Amino acid sequence: MPALHPPRVGVSVSRASLFQIAILGPMLIAATTEAQVASEIRGRVIDPSGAAVASAEIQAVEVRTQARFATRSGRSGFYDFGNMVPGVYELDVVARGFRRLTRTGVTLAIGQTAGLDLVVSLGSREETVTVNSDAVMLQSQTSDIQMTIPRNHVEAIPLNSRNFVQLTQLAPGVELPPGTLLPRINGGRPRT
């Protein structure tokens, strides 16, 4: 009597498919992660009277990693640093006929679009004006409402059944009525 072998069950994957997964998988994950955490700094370079300063060279340096980003202001003085990693930045502005401006302590949170007008004063490039700003940036560029809860807070708070929805109560205007599963935001209907 011939030996019985159990039927083979499985998925057949070709080498080409494995190669595609190995190459494209990390790229898709990186793109998704970057889209979730990307932040932005935008605004205008202006003189003390409020007039636009065109073609100003602006450099942003992330303090911790020393990553450098550069751009120029347009004819209307507008500049934009998109896809920035959250962190603390130092901005350096150089424009012809104006003093160099260094702005330190610009804190950028996850997903934040910070509006920051840079005011340069008349003078020589060799002169530098330094502005220290550790204040939280007001997000006036978009109507998004968001809040970042630090990791140590999440780990320290006792959560009933580790339900992440309970963390929403830490945000202003959010309430989780007793016996409900969905939060109420600013008195609105329950939603997630």
Coordinates of C-alpha atoms in Angstrom, one line a residue:
M1 CA 0.0 0.0 0.0
P2 CA 1.5 3.4 -1.0
A3 CA 2.4 5.8 1.8
L4 CA -0.1 8.6 2.2
H5 CA 1.2 12.1 2.5
P6 CA -0.9 14.9 3.8
P7 CA -1.8 17.4 1.1
R8 CA 0.4 20.5 0.9
V9 CA -1.3 23.6 1.9
G10 CA 0.3 27.0 1.5
V11 CA 0.8 29.9 -0.7
S12 CA 3.2 29.8 -3.6
V13 CA 5.2 33.0 -3.9
S14 CA 7.6 33.6 -6.8
R15 CA 11.0 35.1 -6.3
A16 CA 9.9 38.2 -8.3
S17 CA 7.0 38.7 -5.8
L18 CA 9.3 38.4 -2.8
F19 CA 11.6 41.0 -4.4
Q20 CA 8.7 43.4 -5.0
I21 CA 7.6 43.0 -1.4
A22 CA 11.1 43.5 -0.1
I23 CA 11.7 46.6 -2.1
L24 CA 8.2 48.3 -2.1
G25 CA 7.1 47.3 1.4
P26 CA 9.5 49.6 3.3
M27 CA 8.9 52.4 0.8
L28 CA 5.2 52.3 1.4
I29 CA 5.6 52.2 5.1
A30 CA 8.0 55.2 5.0
A31 CA 5.6 57.2 2.9
T32 CA 2.7 56.4 5.2
T33 CA 4.7 57.3 8.3
E34 CA 6.0 60.5 6.8
A35 CA 2.5 61.6 5.8
Q36 CA 1.3 61.1 9.3
V37 CA 4.0 63.1 11.1
A38 CA 5.0 65.8 8.5
S39 CA 4.8 69.4 9.8
E40 CA 5.2 72.7 8.0
I41 CA 6.5 76.2 8.7
R42 CA 5.3 79.0 6.4
G43 CA 4.9 82.7 6.5
R44 CA 6.3 85.9 5.1
V45 CA 9.6 87.7 5.2
I46 CA 8.8 91.4 5.8
D47 CA 10.6 94.6 6.7
P48 CA 9.6 96.7 9.8
S49 CA 6.9 98.6 7.7
G50 CA 5.3 95.3 6.7
A51 CA 6.5 95.4 3.1
A52 CA 7.4 92.1 1.5
V53 CA 11.1 91.2 1.2
A54 CA 11.6 89.1 -2.0
S55 CA 14.4 86.6 -2.6
A56 CA 15.4 86.3 1.0
E57 CA 17.4 83.2 1.7
I58 CA 15.9 81.2 4.6
Q59 CA 17.5 78.2 6.2
A60 CA 15.9 76.0 8.9
V61 CA 18.1 73.8 11.1
E62 CA 16.7 71.1 13.3
V63 CA 18.6 71.6 16.6
R64 CA 18.9 67.9 17.7
T65 CA 19.9 66.3 14.3
Q66 CA 21.4 69.4 12.6
A67 CA 19.3 68.6 9.5
R68 CA 19.2 71.6 7.2
F69 CA 16.5 72.8 4.9
A70 CA 16.7 75.9 2.6
T71 CA 14.2 78.0 0.6
R72 CA 13.8 81.5 -0.8
S73 CA 11.0 83.9 -0.3
G74 CA 8.9 84.7 -3.3
R75 CA 8.0 88.1 -4.8
S76 CA 5.3 88.6 -2.2
G77 CA 7.7 87.6 0.6
F78 CA 6.1 84.2 1.2
Y79 CA 8.1 81.1 2.1
D80 CA 7.2 77.6 2.9
F81 CA 9.0 74.6 4.5
G82 CA 6.9 71.6 3.9
N83 CA 7.3 68.0 5.1
M84 CA 9.3 69.0 8.2
V85 CA 10.0 66.5 11.0
P86 CA 8.6 67.7 14.3
G87 CA 11.3 69.2 16.6
V88 CA 12.9 72.5 17.6
Y89 CA 14.3 74.6 14.8
E90 CA 16.5 77.6 14.3
L91 CA 15.7 79.8 11.3
D92 CA 18.3 82.0 9.6
V93 CA 17.3 84.7 7.2
V94 CA 19.7 86.6 4.9
A95 CA 18.4 89.3 2.5
R96 CA 20.2 92.0 0.5
G97 CA 20.2 95.4 2.3
F98 CA 19.0 93.9 5.6
R99 CA 20.6 92.6 8.8
R100 CA 20.8 88.8 9.2
L101 CA 18.0 87.5 11.3
T102 CA 18.4 84.4 13.5
R103 CA 15.2 83.0 15.1
T104 CA 15.8 80.3 17.7
G105 CA 13.5 78.0 19.7
V106 CA 10.9 77.5 17.0
T107 CA 9.1 74.4 18.2
L108 CA 7.1 72.3 15.7
A109 CA 4.7 69.6 16.8
I110 CA 3.5 66.6 14.9
G111 CA 1.3 67.5 11.9
Q112 CA 1.4 71.2 12.8
T113 CA 1.4 74.0 10.3
A114 CA 3.0 76.9 12.0
G115 CA 2.7 80.5 10.6
L116 CA 5.8 82.5 11.3
D117 CA 6.4 86.0 9.8
L118 CA 10.1 86.9 9.9
V119 CA 10.7 90.6 10.3
V120 CA 14.1 91.8 9.1
S121 CA 15.6 95.2 9.8
L122 CA 17.6 97.5 7.6
G123 CA 21.3 97.3 7.9
S124 CA 24.4 95.3 6.8
R125 CA 24.5 91.5 6.4
E126 CA 27.4 91.4 8.9
E127 CA 25.1 92.6 11.6
T128 CA 22.9 89.9 13.2
V129 CA 19.6 90.2 15.0
T130 CA 18.8 87.2 17.2
V131 CA 15.2 86.5 18.3
N132 CA 14.7 83.8 21.0
S133 CA 11.2 82.3 21.0
D134 CA 10.4 79.3 23.1
A135 CA 6.7 80.0 23.0
V136 CA 4.3 77.5 21.5
M137 CA 3.5 78.4 17.9
L138 CA -0.1 79.3 17.1
Q139 CA -1.4 77.3 14.2
S140 CA -3.2 80.0 12.2
Q141 CA -2.6 78.6 8.8
T142 CA -5.2 75.8 8.9
S143 CA -8.4 75.1 10.7
D144 CA -7.3 71.7 12.0
I145 CA -7.8 71.1 15.7
Q146 CA -5.3 68.6 17.1
M147 CA -3.5 67.7 20.3
T148 CA -0.5 65.6 20.9
I149 CA -0.5 63.5 24.1
P150 CA 3.1 62.8 25.3
R151 CA 4.1 59.1 25.6
N152 CA 4.8 59.3 29.3
H153 CA 1.3 60.6 29.9
V154 CA -0.3 57.7 28.0
E155 CA 1.9 55.2 29.9
A156 CA 1.1 56.7 33.3
I157 CA -2.7 57.0 33.0
P158 CA -4.7 54.0 34.1
L159 CA -7.1 53.1 31.2
N160 CA -10.0 50.8 31.6
S161 CA -9.4 47.9 29.2
R162 CA -6.7 50.0 27.5
N163 CA -9.3 51.7 25.3
F164 CA -7.6 54.5 23.4
V165 CA -10.9 56.5 23.1
Q166 CA -10.6 57.3 26.8
L167 CA -7.5 59.4 26.0
T168 CA -9.7 61.8 23.9
Q169 CA -10.9 63.2 27.2
L170 CA -7.5 64.8 27.7
A171 CA -8.3 67.2 24.8
P172 CA -10.2 70.4 25.6
G173 CA -13.9 70.2 24.6
V174 CA -14.1 66.4 24.5
E175 CA -16.4 64.5 26.8
L176 CA -17.1 60.8 27.1
P177 CA -20.5 60.5 28.8
P178 CA -20.9 57.6 31.2
G179 CA -22.2 54.4 29.5
T180 CA -21.2 55.6 26.0
L181 CA -18.4 54.4 23.7
L182 CA -18.0 57.4 21.5
P183 CA -16.8 60.9 22.6
R184 CA -18.7 64.1 22.2
I185 CA -16.6 66.9 20.8
N186 CA -17.6 70.5 21.8
G187 CA -21.2 69.3 22.6
G188 CA -21.7 67.7 19.2
R189 CA -23.0 64.3 18.4
P190 CA -20.9 61.2 19.3
R191 CA -18.2 60.5 16.7
T192 CA -14.8 58.9 16.4

